[in-house]
Amino acid sequence: MKLLEYEAKRLLESAGIPVPTSLLTEPSDILPTPLLLKSQVPAGGRGKAGGIIVVNTPEELKPAIDKLLNLAIKGFTPKTLLAEEKLNIKKEFYLSILIDRQSAGIKIFAHKNGGVEVEENTNFKSWSINDKKRAEQIGQELADYYEVPDQTFVLQDLIENLYDCFIKNDATLIEINPLILTEENNLIAGDCKMTLDDAAAFRHDWNFEEKPAEANFVTIDPDGNTATIANGAGLAMATVDAAYEAGLKPANFLDIGGGANEATLLKAFKRIVEYKNLQAIIINIFAGITRADEVAKAIVSAKKQIKDLPPLFIRLAGTNYEAAEKILTENNVALLPDLEATLLAAKEVIHD
Amino acid sequence: MTNLFEGKNVIVQGITGAHGRFQTKAMLAAGTNIIAGTTPGKAGQEVEGVKVYDSIKDIQETQQIEISVIFVPAPYAKGAILEAIAANVPLIICITEGIPIHDMLVVNNALKASNSVLLGPNSPGALLPGINKLGIIPASMSLKGNAAIVSRSGTLTYETMAGLTDRGIGQKYVIGIGGDIIHGMGYKECLELFENDPEVNQIVLIGEIGGQDEIEAAAYIKQSVTTPVYAYITGHHAPAGVQLGHAGAILGNDNESAAAKSQALGEAGAHVASTMSELVQIVANTTTP
């Protein structure tokens, strides 16, 4: 789950990492100027899209708020604006902590040139950190690397707090970019991206604007002509692959999961029929834990309950296949022998 | 070298839960020798005739354990795996899905300091037809033989296995390494196991988008594997940056794509299919019964 900047900064602040003085604004709020007004949207490239406004006088505030509340950035319109003190910037650095898949551990990345162009940087400096005790040494080396030796103690604290914040919040990424060194020689988190592990939600009291991304239902092409339903992430991906290979245009990826029942399937059908160019639905179920007869019952029930359902092309195999075949045959629903035959049959009805 | 997967003394952690009970029954039916199970606070109960203990330590007072299969729910799975590591269980198989990544980092550090091997989590486990069913892979769709399957996906594992069985091609190993970002045994360890087993005459590798595991597998195949390898990578049409079902199935960089992985495996000498049915077909075409 990705947090918005103000949510991420609250977590940084409670971990003892300095962030700019700030307020969340409503259009009526009066704030001291000059300040930065920042749109809180879950999208990158915000600054370039005009999502950050420097407000120099109190008179400029209201128009700036109105402007940002109505400005869509990559399809997102903000619910919240963040108003922050304008810092006197001397230098901007890059600092992040993340789960590194290859080493199966936690890593810190740094670059001495922070800011919006950071993706163009090469030669990031990195450290493995699987223990808070490493913070002292990393802070020391970071001070040398950033060429701010007078900030050694501050950076050692910062790394320790960043590591604590990462662990305590079940984060998978915290990116502070830029980490600002002010003219007054303070190190402050200018912007922050934070991603938390959805799997850890059970042990937190999370209440953020963005909800966890849905991993089991993903739209691939909203104009696609064929919807896909499969069980298991791998089979669902493979079904999309095979549909493309057969010349169909799959609209979505859908994994109904193990042990799928009638309710799960009905919900899936209702979402799928929203695709405006939909002409066929492919169902590809390999029943392991899921029982094929349960799926068959759900299909029959969906056909009765959902009007104008596009034609279904069904391939079922595995546990309780015979019972499933019986249910579908009794209800005049055709079964196809394998995925290839299913895709070919679907192709017959597509006309665009 | 003793083969960990052929161990005879198997326990089930989390045996009294719904999944634990159901799968214990299925494993027993497939001939797996389950000597005991654990659920804290449930000592003295029985599940399908298997005695339940509070802890692994209690079992070890009288019996030696070679394999543990874990069905403990995600919030407590870290504790269960750490208990098995502390008890020096040689092979730990974790079926549980949805374990927090930070918990797996702790597990991973404990593993490095131990002699235990972990398969999973978020894995269907391993099936050695006629020898051992360690997890949830349906034995009814398998056939004893000489092929070896390794995959990150449960359903694709079953699908491939059933496809080979239909064509009379039996399996020695069917192993799911799990779909999570931080996991135990990978492709490389499985390939090593297959390559060193003289009974294995063909290897089927199924991969997916996200991470570098298949690229590393390709390098290992090129360097050390002489057994023929057949491969399929799923997710050719995955949008970038979006998670597709598995926690680990996110397309980050270009080198994590299905195309890049297929190419690397092809260059390493594997026969690469572009769909699942083609995969089973190319294995069948090169098999002389």
mmCIF file of N, CA and C in Angstrom, chain A residues 1-17 19-20 22-25 38-43 46 78-84 165-166 168-169 171 173-176 189-196 198 205-212:
data_model
loop_
_atom_site.group_PDB
_atom_site.id
_atom_site.type_symbol
_atom_site.label_atom_id
_atom_site.label_comp_id
_atom_site.label_asym_id
_atom_site.label_seq_id
_atom_site.Cartn_x
_atom_site.Cartn_y
_atom_site.Cartn_z
ATOM 1 N N MET A 1 0.834 -1.175 0.000
ATOM 2 C CA MET A 1 0.000 0.000 0.000
ATOM 3 C C MET A 1 0.884 1.245 0.000
ATOM 4 N N LYS A 2 0.584 2.144 -0.940
ATOM 5 C CA LYS A 2 1.389 3.375 -1.036
ATOM 6 C C LYS A 2 0.742 4.492 -0.227
ATOM 7 N N LEU A 3 1.543 5.188 0.561
ATOM 8 C CA LEU A 3 1.016 6.295 1.354
ATOM 9 C C LEU A 3 1.156 7.605 0.587
ATOM 10 N N LEU A 4 0.316 8.556 0.951
ATOM 11 C CA LEU A 4 0.485 9.910 0.430
ATOM 12 C C LEU A 4 1.596 10.589 1.228
ATOM 13 N N GLU A 5 2.131 11.670 0.653
ATOM 14 C CA GLU A 5 3.275 12.350 1.264
ATOM 15 C C GLU A 5 3.009 12.723 2.722
ATOM 16 N N TYR A 6 1.840 13.324 3.001
ATOM 17 C CA TYR A 6 1.595 13.790 4.374
ATOM 18 C C TYR A 6 1.473 12.624 5.348
ATOM 19 N N GLU A 7 0.951 11.492 4.863
ATOM 20 C CA GLU A 7 0.833 10.310 5.728
ATOM 21 C C GLU A 7 2.220 9.736 6.025
ATOM 22 N N ALA A 8 3.044 9.670 4.981
ATOM 23 C CA ALA A 8 4.416 9.160 5.142
ATOM 24 C C ALA A 8 5.206 10.061 6.091
ATOM 25 N N LYS A 9 5.019 11.384 5.938
ATOM 26 C CA LYS A 9 5.784 12.313 6.779
ATOM 27 C C LYS A 9 5.359 12.246 8.242
ATOM 28 N N ARG A 10 4.077 11.939 8.483
ATOM 29 C CA ARG A 10 3.637 11.760 9.879
ATOM 30 C C ARG A 10 4.363 10.588 10.505
ATOM 31 N N LEU A 11 4.528 9.503 9.721
ATOM 32 C CA LEU A 11 5.234 8.330 10.264
ATOM 33 C C LEU A 11 6.713 8.648 10.483
ATOM 34 N N LEU A 12 7.312 9.424 9.559
ATOM 35 C CA LEU A 12 8.710 9.836 9.740
ATOM 36 C C LEU A 12 8.836 10.661 11.020
ATOM 37 N N GLU A 13 7.931 11.625 11.174
ATOM 38 C CA GLU A 13 7.995 12.529 12.313
ATOM 39 C C GLU A 13 7.867 11.746 13.622
ATOM 40 N N SER A 14 6.957 10.785 13.667
ATOM 41 C CA SER A 14 6.818 10.045 14.929
ATOM 42 C C SER A 14 8.008 9.126 15.172
ATOM 43 N N ALA A 15 8.838 8.897 14.144
ATOM 44 C CA ALA A 15 10.079 8.123 14.337
ATOM 45 C C ALA A 15 11.254 9.049 14.658
ATOM 46 N N GLY A 16 10.986 10.342 14.775
ATOM 47 C CA GLY A 16 12.051 11.280 15.135
ATOM 48 C C GLY A 16 12.843 11.821 13.962
ATOM 49 N N ILE A 17 12.304 11.703 12.763
ATOM 50 C CA ILE A 17 12.997 12.247 11.583
ATOM 51 C C ILE A 17 12.403 13.620 11.249
ATOM 52 N N VAL A 19 10.811 16.766 9.666
ATOM 53 C CA VAL A 19 10.049 17.101 8.460
ATOM 54 C C VAL A 19 9.693 18.588 8.558
ATOM 55 N N PRO A 20 9.346 19.228 7.433
ATOM 56 C CA PRO A 20 9.005 20.659 7.504
ATOM 57 C C PRO A 20 7.762 20.876 8.372
ATOM 58 N N SER A 22 4.173 21.914 9.043
ATOM 59 C CA SER A 22 3.148 21.820 8.012
ATOM 60 C C SER A 22 1.741 21.841 8.591
ATOM 61 N N LEU A 23 0.798 22.049 7.714
ATOM 62 C CA LEU A 23 -0.631 22.000 8.033
ATOM 63 C C LEU A 23 -1.344 21.362 6.851
ATOM 64 N N LEU A 24 -2.438 20.654 7.123
ATOM 65 C CA LEU A 24 -3.293 20.217 6.029
ATOM 66 C C LEU A 24 -4.330 21.314 5.829
ATOM 67 N N THR A 25 -4.538 21.698 4.595
ATOM 68 C CA THR A 25 -5.390 22.875 4.382
ATOM 69 C C THR A 25 -6.788 22.503 3.945
ATOM 70 N N LYS A 38 1.151 21.701 -1.640
ATOM 71 C CA LYS A 38 1.447 20.470 -2.398
ATOM 72 C C LYS A 38 0.216 19.578 -2.503
ATOM 73 N N SER A 39 -0.120 19.231 -3.728
ATOM 74 C CA SER A 39 -1.232 18.332 -4.010
ATOM 75 C C SER A 39 -0.893 16.929 -3.497
ATOM 76 N N GLN A 40 -1.830 16.288 -2.790
ATOM 77 C CA GLN A 40 -1.572 14.946 -2.234
ATOM 78 C C GLN A 40 -2.240 13.894 -3.125
ATOM 79 N N VAL A 41 -1.476 13.491 -4.149
ATOM 80 C CA VAL A 41 -1.974 12.486 -5.085
ATOM 81 C C VAL A 41 -1.014 11.291 -5.133
ATOM 82 N N PRO A 42 -1.527 10.095 -5.362
ATOM 83 C CA PRO A 42 -0.658 8.921 -5.422
ATOM 84 C C PRO A 42 -0.011 8.754 -6.795
ATOM 85 N N ALA A 43 0.711 9.782 -7.254
ATOM 86 C CA ALA A 43 1.321 9.724 -8.586
ATOM 87 C C ALA A 43 2.653 10.456 -8.571
ATOM 88 N N ARG A 46 4.703 14.928 -9.877
ATOM 89 C CA ARG A 46 3.734 15.906 -9.402
ATOM 90 C C ARG A 46 4.192 17.345 -9.635
ATOM 91 N N PRO A 78 -6.732 15.519 -5.959
ATOM 92 C CA PRO A 78 -6.444 15.366 -4.526
ATOM 93 C C PRO A 78 -7.668 15.594 -3.636
ATOM 94 N N LYS A 79 -7.702 14.858 -2.512
ATOM 95 C CA LYS A 79 -8.692 15.126 -1.471
ATOM 96 C C LYS A 79 -8.079 16.056 -0.419
ATOM 97 N N THR A 80 -6.733 16.036 -0.380
ATOM 98 C CA THR A 80 -6.016 16.755 0.664
ATOM 99 C C THR A 80 -4.888 17.574 0.044
ATOM 100 N N LEU A 81 -4.630 18.754 0.630
ATOM 101 C CA LEU A 81 -3.454 19.539 0.239
ATOM 102 C C LEU A 81 -2.563 19.675 1.459
ATOM 103 N N LEU A 82 -1.262 19.664 1.207
ATOM 104 C CA LEU A 82 -0.296 19.829 2.295
ATOM 105 C C LEU A 82 0.350 21.200 2.144
ATOM 106 N N ALA A 83 0.288 22.004 3.220
ATOM 107 C CA ALA A 83 0.952 23.321 3.210
ATOM 108 C C ALA A 83 2.169 23.235 4.111
ATOM 109 N N GLU A 84 3.335 23.582 3.550
ATOM 110 C CA GLU A 84 4.584 23.428 4.310
ATOM 111 C C GLU A 84 5.386 24.716 4.321
ATOM 112 N N CYS A 165 11.750 3.141 11.849
ATOM 113 C CA CYS A 165 10.508 3.508 11.180
ATOM 114 C C CYS A 165 10.138 2.427 10.163
ATOM 115 N N PHE A 166 11.128 1.934 9.444
ATOM 116 C CA PHE A 166 10.948 0.899 8.413
ATOM 117 C C PHE A 166 10.428 -0.400 9.045
ATOM 118 N N LYS A 168 9.170 -0.841 12.251
ATOM 119 C CA LYS A 168 7.968 -0.668 13.080
ATOM 120 C C LYS A 168 6.705 -0.605 12.219
ATOM 121 N N ASN A 169 6.816 -0.020 11.036
ATOM 122 C CA ASN A 169 5.631 0.161 10.189
ATOM 123 C C ASN A 169 5.476 -0.918 9.112
ATOM 124 N N ALA A 171 7.291 -1.473 6.584
ATOM 125 C CA ALA A 171 7.466 -0.807 5.286
ATOM 126 C C ALA A 171 8.252 -1.703 4.341
ATOM 127 N N LEU A 173 9.323 0.113 1.413
ATOM 128 C CA LEU A 173 10.117 1.200 0.820
ATOM 129 C C LEU A 173 9.860 2.495 1.575
ATOM 130 N N ILE A 174 10.938 3.188 1.944
ATOM 131 C CA ILE A 174 10.821 4.583 2.385
ATOM 132 C C ILE A 174 11.860 5.352 1.575
ATOM 133 N N GLU A 175 11.393 6.328 0.825
ATOM 134 C CA GLU A 175 12.311 7.107 -0.015
ATOM 135 C C GLU A 175 12.198 8.578 0.383
ATOM 136 N N ILE A 176 13.283 9.125 0.873
ATOM 137 C CA ILE A 176 13.316 10.548 1.215
ATOM 138 C C ILE A 176 14.073 11.253 0.086
ATOM 139 N N ALA A 189 13.497 16.117 5.842
ATOM 140 C CA ALA A 189 12.904 15.320 4.758
ATOM 141 C C ALA A 189 11.980 16.199 3.923
ATOM 142 N N GLY A 190 12.410 16.552 2.720
ATOM 143 C CA GLY A 190 11.633 17.456 1.873
ATOM 144 C C GLY A 190 10.415 16.772 1.270
ATOM 145 N N ASP A 191 10.595 15.537 0.809
ATOM 146 C CA ASP A 191 9.472 14.774 0.276
ATOM 147 C C ASP A 191 9.699 13.318 0.678
ATOM 148 N N CYS A 192 8.623 12.557 0.728
ATOM 149 C CA CYS A 192 8.770 11.158 1.141
ATOM 150 C C CYS A 192 7.754 10.280 0.446
ATOM 151 N N LYS A 193 8.243 9.148 -0.095
ATOM 152 C CA LYS A 193 7.367 8.095 -0.617
ATOM 153 C C LYS A 193 7.501 6.902 0.319
ATOM 154 N N MET A 194 6.367 6.313 0.695
ATOM 155 C CA MET A 194 6.437 5.160 1.589
ATOM 156 C C MET A 194 5.448 4.099 1.137
ATOM 157 N N THR A 195 5.910 2.836 1.104
ATOM 158 C CA THR A 195 5.039 1.719 0.773
ATOM 159 C C THR A 195 5.051 0.747 1.947
ATOM 160 N N LEU A 196 3.864 0.333 2.378
ATOM 161 C CA LEU A 196 3.762 -0.612 3.493
ATOM 162 C C LEU A 196 3.306 -1.972 2.975
ATOM 163 N N ASP A 198 1.038 -4.875 2.660
ATOM 164 C CA ASP A 198 -0.383 -5.174 2.897
ATOM 165 C C ASP A 198 -0.566 -6.423 3.770
ATOM 166 N N ASP A 205 -3.038 -0.584 12.911
ATOM 167 C CA ASP A 205 -4.323 0.083 12.901
ATOM 168 C C ASP A 205 -4.289 1.107 11.765
ATOM 169 N N TRP A 206 -4.137 0.607 10.539
ATOM 170 C CA TRP A 206 -3.911 1.495 9.405
ATOM 171 C C TRP A 206 -5.201 2.128 8.919
ATOM 172 N N ASN A 207 -5.129 3.426 8.679
ATOM 173 C CA ASN A 207 -6.274 4.114 8.095
ATOM 174 C C ASN A 207 -5.750 5.219 7.184
ATOM 175 N N PHE A 208 -5.447 4.854 5.956
ATOM 176 C CA PHE A 208 -4.862 5.803 5.013
ATOM 177 C C PHE A 208 -5.821 6.078 3.865
ATOM 178 N N GLU A 209 -5.534 7.160 3.125
ATOM 179 C CA GLU A 209 -6.439 7.537 2.024
ATOM 180 C C GLU A 209 -6.484 6.471 0.935
ATOM 181 N N GLU A 210 -5.290 5.974 0.544
ATOM 182 C CA GLU A 210 -5.240 4.935 -0.484
ATOM 183 C C GLU A 210 -5.475 3.582 0.166
ATOM 184 N N LYS A 211 -6.303 2.774 -0.463
ATOM 185 C CA LYS A 211 -6.526 1.431 0.067
ATOM 186 C C LYS A 211 -5.551 0.475 -0.635
ATOM 187 N N PRO A 212 -5.321 -0.712 -0.033
ATOM 188 C CA PRO A 212 -4.397 -1.644 -0.674
ATOM 189 C C PRO A 212 -4.801 -1.931 -2.128
#
